[in-house]
mmCIF file of C-alpha atoms in Angstrom:
data_model
loop_
_atom_site.group_PDB
_atom_site.id
_atom_site.type_symbol
_atom_site.label_atom_id
_atom_site.label_comp_id
_atom_site.label_asym_id
_atom_site.label_seq_id
_atom_site.Cartn_x
_atom_site.Cartn_y
_atom_site.Cartn_z
ATOM 1 C CA MET A 1112 26.816 -1.187 -4.543
ATOM 2 C CA SER A 1113 24.454 1.860 -5.127
ATOM 3 C CA THR A 1114 21.735 3.427 -2.698
ATOM 4 C CA LEU A 1115 18.908 5.671 -2.996
ATOM 5 C CA ALA A 1116 20.686 8.750 -2.657
ATOM 6 C CA ALA A 1117 21.260 8.031 -6.851
ATOM 7 C CA PRO A 1118 19.136 10.941 -8.808
ATOM 8 C CA ALA A 1119 15.546 10.470 -9.412
ATOM 9 C CA LEU A 1120 15.209 9.723 -13.058
ATOM 10 C CA PRO A 1121 13.035 12.357 -15.647
ATOM 11 C CA ASP A 1122 9.246 11.965 -15.415
ATOM 12 C CA ASP A 1123 8.969 11.290 -18.528
ATOM 13 C CA VAL A 1124 10.450 7.646 -18.304
ATOM 14 C CA ARG A 1125 7.776 6.840 -15.848
ATOM 15 C CA THR A 1126 4.045 5.340 -16.275
ATOM 16 C CA PRO A 1127 1.731 8.380 -16.294
ATOM 17 C CA GLY A 1128 0.158 9.008 -12.673
ATOM 18 C CA TRP A 1129 3.632 7.707 -11.352
ATOM 19 C CA ILE A 1130 6.094 10.107 -8.749
ATOM 20 C CA ALA A 1131 9.862 9.563 -10.873
ATOM 21 C CA GLY A 1132 11.744 7.356 -8.590
ATOM 22 C CA HIS A 1133 15.205 5.592 -8.884
ATOM 23 C CA ARG A 1134 15.064 3.045 -11.122
ATOM 24 C CA VAL A 1135 16.800 -0.035 -9.268
ATOM 25 C CA GLN A 1136 16.235 -2.303 -12.980
ATOM 26 C CA PRO A 1137 14.283 -2.011 -16.012
ATOM 27 C CA GLY A 1138 10.457 -2.252 -14.501
ATOM 28 C CA VAL A 1139 11.512 -1.764 -10.736
ATOM 29 C CA TYR A 1140 11.383 1.374 -8.976
ATOM 30 C CA ALA A 1141 12.316 2.516 -5.645
ATOM 31 C CA TYR A 1142 11.141 5.541 -3.464
ATOM 32 C CA ASP A 1143 13.064 6.727 0.083
ATOM 33 C CA LEU A 1144 9.832 7.755 2.021
ATOM 34 C CA GLU A 1145 12.076 10.115 4.172
ATOM 35 C CA ALA A 1146 12.891 12.296 1.127
ATOM 36 C CA LEU A 1147 9.699 12.556 -0.311
ATOM 37 C CA PRO A 1148 7.856 15.972 0.960
ATOM 38 C CA TRP A 1149 4.917 16.234 2.186
ATOM 39 C CA ARG A 1150 1.363 17.588 0.555
ATOM 40 C CA THR A 1151 -1.318 19.431 2.330
ATOM 41 C CA THR A 1152 -4.942 17.538 1.442
ATOM 42 C CA PRO A 1153 -7.941 19.727 0.988
ATOM 43 C CA ARG A 1154 -9.306 19.279 4.517
ATOM 44 C CA GLY A 1155 -5.817 20.874 5.595
ATOM 45 C CA THR A 1156 -6.084 18.812 8.656
ATOM 46 C CA ALA A 1157 -3.684 16.047 6.946
ATOM 47 C CA ARG A 1158 -0.789 15.527 4.569
ATOM 48 C CA GLU A 1159 0.204 12.928 1.928
ATOM 49 C CA LYS A 1160 3.796 11.684 0.718
ATOM 50 C CA ALA A 1161 2.534 10.429 -2.591
ATOM 51 C CA VAL A 1162 4.495 7.440 -5.009
ATOM 52 C CA ARG A 1163 1.724 7.222 -7.023
ATOM 53 C CA ARG A 1164 -1.338 9.517 -7.609
ATOM 54 C CA ASP A 1165 -3.791 9.163 -10.508
ATOM 55 C CA GLU A 1166 -6.266 11.516 -10.030
ATOM 56 C CA ALA A 1167 -8.170 10.477 -13.359
ATOM 57 C CA GLY A 1168 -8.397 6.552 -12.203
ATOM 58 C CA GLY A 1169 -8.782 7.629 -8.288
ATOM 59 C CA LEU A 1170 -5.391 5.623 -7.570
ATOM 60 C CA PHE A 1171 -3.007 6.667 -4.790
ATOM 61 C CA LEU A 1172 -0.133 4.874 -3.248
ATOM 62 C CA GLY A 1173 1.486 6.459 -0.484
ATOM 63 C CA LEU A 1174 1.612 8.007 3.432
ATOM 64 C CA ILE A 1175 -1.105 9.995 4.962
ATOM 65 C CA SER A 1176 -0.645 11.875 8.046
ATOM 66 C CA PHE A 1177 -3.653 12.908 10.056
ATOM 67 C CA ASP A 1178 -3.660 16.078 12.815
ATOM 68 C CA PRO A 1179 -4.694 14.847 16.270
ATOM 69 C CA MET A 1180 -8.521 16.141 16.657
ATOM 70 C CA SER A 1181 -9.619 15.758 12.928
ATOM 71 C CA ARG A 1182 -11.567 13.812 10.247
ATOM 72 C CA SER A 1183 -11.404 12.368 7.366
ATOM 73 C CA GLY A 1184 -14.494 13.680 6.156
ATOM 74 C CA VAL A 1185 -17.611 11.647 5.031
ATOM 75 C CA HIS A 1186 -16.663 9.794 1.868
ATOM 76 C CA GLN A 1187 -17.560 6.873 -0.015
ATOM 77 C CA HIS A 1188 -15.089 4.212 -1.820
ATOM 78 C CA ARG A 1189 -15.667 3.400 -5.485
ATOM 79 C CA GLY A 1190 -12.497 0.836 -5.417
ATOM 80 C CA THR A 1191 -10.811 -1.329 -2.806
ATOM 81 C CA ALA A 1192 -8.697 0.488 -0.272
ATOM 82 C CA SER A 1193 -6.594 -0.798 2.489
ATOM 83 C CA SER A 1194 -4.123 1.265 4.938
ATOM 84 C CA TYR A 1195 -2.123 0.063 7.140
ATOM 85 C CA PHE A 1196 -1.322 1.943 10.317
ATOM 86 C CA LEU A 1197 2.129 2.954 11.560
ATOM 87 C CA SER A 1198 0.844 4.935 14.343
ATOM 88 C CA GLY A 1199 -2.263 6.826 16.283
ATOM 89 C CA GLU A 1200 -5.961 5.382 15.427
ATOM 90 C CA LEU A 1201 -9.281 6.278 13.710
ATOM 91 C CA VAL A 1202 -12.670 5.858 14.567
ATOM 92 C CA ASP A 1203 -15.167 5.371 12.791
ATOM 93 C CA TYR A 1204 -19.142 4.591 13.565
ATOM 94 C CA GLN A 1205 -18.118 0.726 13.461
ATOM 95 C CA CYS A 1206 -14.862 0.152 15.139
ATOM 96 C CA THR A 1207 -11.371 1.789 15.958
ATOM 97 C CA THR A 1208 -8.417 0.685 13.570
ATOM 98 C CA ARG A 1209 -5.118 1.290 15.387
ATOM 99 C CA ALA A 1210 -1.230 1.335 14.911
ATOM 100 C CA GLY A 1211 -0.158 -2.186 13.547
ATOM 101 C CA ALA A 1212 -3.799 -3.322 12.123
ATOM 102 C CA VAL A 1213 -4.477 -3.051 8.328
ATOM 103 C CA GLY A 1214 -7.734 -1.629 7.803
ATOM 104 C CA ILE A 1215 -9.548 -2.526 4.447
ATOM 105 C CA ASN A 1216 -12.690 -0.396 2.733
ATOM 106 C CA LEU A 1217 -14.254 -2.204 -0.193
ATOM 107 C CA ALA A 1218 -15.855 -0.809 -2.588
ATOM 108 C CA GLY A 1219 -19.091 1.330 -1.621
ATOM 109 C CA ALA A 1220 -17.707 1.690 2.141
ATOM 110 C CA THR A 1221 -19.158 4.985 3.571
ATOM 111 C CA HIS A 1222 -17.821 6.629 6.634
ATOM 112 C CA ASP A 1223 -16.208 9.098 8.290
ATOM 113 C CA ALA A 1224 -13.104 8.871 10.090
ATOM 114 C CA VAL A 1225 -11.716 10.371 13.148
ATOM 115 C CA THR A 1226 -8.450 10.742 15.208
ATOM 116 C CA TYR A 1227 -7.818 12.177 18.423
ATOM 117 C CA GLY A 1228 -4.466 11.865 19.004
ATOM 118 C CA GLY A 1229 -3.510 11.697 15.257
ATOM 119 C CA CYS A 1230 -2.841 8.809 13.023
ATOM 120 C CA THR A 1231 0.103 7.923 9.879
ATOM 121 C CA LEU A 1232 -0.713 5.144 7.647
ATOM 122 C CA PHE A 1233 0.328 3.840 4.364
ATOM 123 C CA SER A 1234 -2.287 3.554 2.175
ATOM 124 C CA ARG A 1235 -3.341 2.369 -1.297
ATOM 125 C CA LEU A 1236 -6.227 2.905 -3.277
ATOM 126 C CA GLU A 1237 -7.510 1.491 -6.368
ATOM 127 C CA GLY A 1238 -10.562 3.428 -7.214
ATOM 128 C CA GLY A 1239 -11.812 7.015 -6.862
ATOM 129 C CA VAL A 1240 -13.733 8.283 -4.173
ATOM 130 C CA VAL A 1241 -16.656 10.390 -4.048
ATOM 131 C CA ILE A 1242 -17.755 13.161 -1.087
ATOM 132 C CA GLU A 1243 -20.636 15.266 -0.664
ATOM 133 C CA PRO A 1244 -21.393 18.116 -2.949
ATOM 134 C CA ASP A 1245 -20.607 20.749 -0.210
ATOM 135 C CA GLY A 1246 -17.905 18.389 1.366
ATOM 136 C CA ALA A 1247 -14.349 17.855 1.870
ATOM 137 C CA ALA A 1248 -12.108 15.096 2.602
ATOM 138 C CA ILE A 1249 -8.661 14.075 2.919
ATOM 139 C CA HIS A 1250 -8.321 12.392 -0.559
ATOM 140 C CA PRO A 1251 -7.389 15.533 -3.274
ATOM 141 C CA HIS A 1252 -8.662 13.449 -6.160
ATOM 142 C CA ALA A 1253 -11.979 13.128 -4.565
ATOM 143 C CA ARG A 1254 -15.182 13.771 -6.987
ATOM 144 C CA LYS A 1255 -18.277 15.590 -5.408
ATOM 145 C CA THR A 1256 -21.801 14.220 -5.908
ATOM 146 C CA VAL A 1257 -24.632 13.000 -4.085
ATOM 147 C CA VAL A 1258 -23.432 10.151 -1.916
ATOM 148 C CA SER A 1259 -26.143 7.698 -1.425
ATOM 149 C CA ASN A 1260 -24.851 4.474 1.181
ATOM 150 C CA ASP A 1261 -26.770 1.386 -0.878
ATOM 151 C CA ALA A 1262 -25.701 -1.260 1.554
ATOM 152 C CA PRO A 1263 -25.939 0.712 4.860
ATOM 153 C CA PHE A 1264 -25.275 -2.729 6.897
ATOM 154 C CA ASN A 1265 -21.849 -3.686 4.848
ATOM 155 C CA PRO A 1266 -18.928 -3.009 7.579
ATOM 156 C CA PRO A 1267 -17.413 -0.199 5.804
ATOM 157 C CA ASP A 1268 -14.158 -1.615 7.396
ATOM 158 C CA ILE A 1269 -12.316 -4.948 7.834
ATOM 159 C CA THR A 1270 -9.644 -5.075 10.231
ATOM 160 C CA VAL A 1271 -6.733 -7.253 10.272
ATOM 161 C CA VAL A 1272 -4.282 -7.055 13.136
ATOM 162 C CA LEU A 1273 -0.913 -7.873 11.789
ATOM 163 C CA ASP A 1274 0.689 -9.587 14.496
ATOM 164 C CA GLU A 1275 -2.263 -12.123 15.245
ATOM 165 C CA VAL A 1276 -1.912 -13.346 11.711
ATOM 166 C CA VAL A 1277 -0.259 -16.483 12.184
ATOM 167 C CA PRO A 1278 2.773 -16.653 9.683
ATOM 168 C CA VAL A 1279 3.474 -19.930 7.703
ATOM 169 C CA ALA A 1280 6.193 -20.710 5.746
ATOM 170 C CA SER A 1281 6.688 -19.632 2.070
ATOM 171 C CA PRO A 1282 8.598 -22.175 -0.496
ATOM 172 C CA PHE A 1283 11.726 -20.177 -0.254
ATOM 173 C CA ALA A 1284 14.163 -20.444 2.704
ATOM 174 C CA GLY A 1285 14.060 -17.843 5.175
ATOM 175 C CA VAL A 1286 10.974 -16.271 4.212
ATOM 176 C CA SER A 1287 7.530 -16.355 5.920
ATOM 177 C CA ARG A 1288 4.007 -15.380 4.893
ATOM 178 C CA ARG A 1289 1.321 -13.253 6.652
ATOM 179 C CA ALA A 1290 -1.819 -14.080 4.509
ATOM 180 C CA VAL A 1291 -3.818 -10.426 4.941
ATOM 181 C CA PHE A 1292 -6.580 -10.452 2.462
ATOM 182 C CA ASP A 1293 -7.245 -12.315 -0.677
ATOM 183 C CA TYR A 1294 -9.809 -9.726 -2.707
ATOM 184 C CA ALA A 1295 -12.529 -12.467 -2.185
ATOM 185 C CA GLY A 1296 -16.071 -10.901 -3.487
ATOM 186 C CA THR A 1297 -14.089 -7.906 -5.278
ATOM 187 C CA GLY A 1298 -14.342 -9.336 -8.770
ATOM 188 C CA HIS A 1299 -9.838 -9.008 -8.534
ATOM 189 C CA ASP A 1300 -7.673 -11.937 -7.863
ATOM 190 C CA ARG A 1301 -4.997 -10.090 -6.294
ATOM 191 C CA ARG A 1302 -3.535 -10.742 -2.548
ATOM 192 C CA ILE A 1303 -2.289 -8.754 0.457
ATOM 193 C CA CYS A 1304 0.276 -10.175 2.667
ATOM 194 C CA ALA A 1305 3.555 -9.340 5.131
ATOM 195 C CA LEU A 1306 6.654 -11.162 3.748
ATOM 196 C CA GLN A 1307 8.848 -11.580 6.413
ATOM 197 C CA LEU A 1308 13.033 -12.159 5.547
ATOM 198 C CA TRP A 1309 15.492 -13.608 7.834
ATOM 199 C CA PRO A 1310 18.646 -12.237 7.402
ATOM 200 C CA GLY A 1311 20.500 -14.060 4.508
ATOM 201 C CA ALA A 1312 16.768 -15.118 2.955
ATOM 202 C CA ARG A 1313 16.747 -14.440 -0.883
ATOM 203 C CA LEU A 1314 13.969 -14.367 -3.592
ATOM 204 C CA ASP A 1315 15.312 -15.024 -6.800
ATOM 205 C CA ALA A 1316 13.824 -14.307 -10.743
ATOM 206 C CA LEU A 1317 10.453 -13.021 -9.438
ATOM 207 C CA GLN A 1318 8.967 -13.105 -12.528
ATOM 208 C CA HIS A 1319 5.959 -10.856 -11.999
ATOM 209 C CA ARG A 1320 2.209 -11.036 -13.968
ATOM 210 C CA GLY A 1321 0.671 -8.066 -12.317
ATOM 211 C CA LEU A 1322 1.228 -4.880 -10.829
ATOM 212 C CA THR A 1323 2.996 -5.278 -7.392
ATOM 213 C CA ASP A 1324 4.153 -2.541 -4.381
ATOM 214 C CA TRP A 1325 6.219 -3.460 -1.887
ATOM 215 C CA PHE A 1326 6.340 -1.093 1.293
ATOM 216 C CA LEU A 1327 9.637 -1.748 3.048
ATOM 217 C CA LEU A 1328 8.597 -1.344 6.936
ATOM 218 C CA ALA A 1329 11.894 -2.246 8.719
ATOM 219 C CA GLY A 1330 14.834 -3.710 7.418
ATOM 220 C CA ASP A 1331 17.472 -3.666 4.942
ATOM 221 C CA LEU A 1332 16.525 -5.189 1.144
ATOM 222 C CA THR A 1333 18.737 -5.141 -1.770
ATOM 223 C CA VAL A 1334 17.155 -4.845 -5.232
ATOM 224 C CA GLY A 1335 18.672 -4.842 -8.761
ATOM 225 C CA GLY A 1336 22.467 -4.085 -6.944
ATOM 226 C CA THR A 1337 20.707 -1.076 -4.900
ATOM 227 C CA ARG A 1338 20.564 -1.246 -1.185
ATOM 228 C CA ILE A 1339 17.143 0.052 0.408
ATOM 229 C CA ALA A 1340 16.290 0.443 4.097
ATOM 230 C CA GLY A 1341 12.896 1.159 5.572
ATOM 231 C CA PRO A 1342 11.130 3.468 5.554
ATOM 232 C CA ALA A 1343 10.437 2.751 1.358
ATOM 233 C CA VAL A 1344 8.859 1.492 -1.105
ATOM 234 C CA VAL A 1345 9.443 -0.715 -4.132
ATOM 235 C CA VAL A 1346 7.120 -0.486 -6.846
ATOM 236 C CA ILE A 1347 7.613 -3.486 -9.831
ATOM 237 C CA GLU A 1348 5.824 -3.322 -13.113
ATOM 238 C CA PRO A 1349 4.292 -6.210 -14.729
ATOM 239 C CA GLY A 1350 6.299 -8.239 -16.481
ATOM 240 C CA SER A 1351 9.310 -7.160 -14.644
ATOM 241 C CA GLU A 1352 11.843 -10.201 -12.849
ATOM 242 C CA VAL A 1353 13.123 -9.094 -9.899
ATOM 243 C CA SER A 1354 15.877 -10.904 -7.390
ATOM 244 C CA VAL A 1355 16.148 -9.484 -3.494
ATOM 245 C CA CYS A 1356 18.006 -10.622 -0.616
ATOM 246 C CA SER A 1357 18.250 -9.075 3.294
ATOM 247 C CA THR A 1358 21.893 -9.158 4.764
ATOM 248 C CA PHE A 1359 20.267 -8.483 8.247
ATOM 249 C CA GLY A 1360 16.581 -9.211 7.657
ATOM 250 C CA CYS A 1361 13.435 -6.917 7.029
ATOM 251 C CA THR A 1362 9.610 -7.172 7.382
ATOM 252 C CA LEU A 1363 7.709 -5.758 3.763
ATOM 253 C CA LEU A 1364 3.709 -5.652 3.167
ATOM 254 C CA ALA A 1365 3.553 -6.160 -0.355
ATOM 255 C CA TRP A 1366 0.275 -5.604 -2.584
ATOM 256 C CA ALA A 1367 0.160 -7.933 -5.626
ATOM 257 C CA GLU A 1368 -2.222 -8.101 -8.159
ATOM 258 C CA GLY A 1369 -1.032 -11.131 -9.723
ATOM 259 C CA PRO A 1370 1.454 -14.256 -8.802
ATOM 260 C CA ALA A 1371 5.402 -13.922 -8.967
ATOM 261 C CA HIS A 1372 6.930 -17.408 -10.016
ATOM 262 C CA ALA A 1373 10.816 -17.796 -9.185
ATOM 263 C CA GLY A 1374 12.116 -19.148 -12.588
ATOM 264 C CA GLY A 1375 8.857 -19.962 -14.236
ATOM 265 C CA ASP A 1376 8.285 -22.590 -11.497
ATOM 266 C CA ALA A 1377 4.423 -22.004 -10.619
ATOM 267 C CA ARG A 1378 5.149 -23.870 -6.955
ATOM 268 C CA LEU A 1379 7.721 -21.288 -5.968
ATOM 269 C CA GLU A 1380 5.422 -18.081 -5.719
ATOM 270 C CA PRO A 1381 5.579 -15.885 -2.314
ATOM 271 C CA TYR A 1382 2.259 -13.896 -2.288
ATOM 272 C CA GLY A 1383 -0.146 -16.750 -2.073
ATOM 273 C CA PHE A 1384 -1.743 -17.510 -4.837
#
């Protein structure tokens, strides 16, 4: 059985905008977050570890870490953004989002967030970010323009405390699901959920229709003969089939842009479509 110590593939085998990873099987890539380098962001008070960074499309997947007593800078999201808080907190004019919660920003969300003790997030941006002409934000791909909040009474944050979401049984033995966000009202049919695999649990022959990202929070996961330990990321490209199992159990967050059916059976779907 191989591990993530295997060499990364050359950049030219990957989709443009993605960082080279370890291909565990065709269309499925794994990333050891401990091994990825940090990159300083434009404000200089935050760093990122990017698995996917497409500056033209405003797409991002990876870690963001803020220094204590720092701020994001005023910015507006032009697509859905979501972050799982691994440590610390961020405060904006609406609320405080803390470790253990998923913070969701819908398109149009406009705010400036401050952390007093520092924080680390795992984030997925699905659209561009704009900032004021004289501003600076943590997002390296932010575009400078006049920022206008056209819906000032729409909340900038939806906060979901993960452990407070009731887990439900999935169609797979030993696998439970916590539903986080179903993208209602965004124009997309996507899902964010947490999957918990008990020791010995399996997900076999999952045929993925859309791009799917897994953030392995803790535990072990064997994918395509490669055994992965958290913190790690698995990227599954559309059209890929993947089988996974866990020896000692694991928890992962999944961002699924389409359903995945085990063996082509629409009743056997893990993400809640």
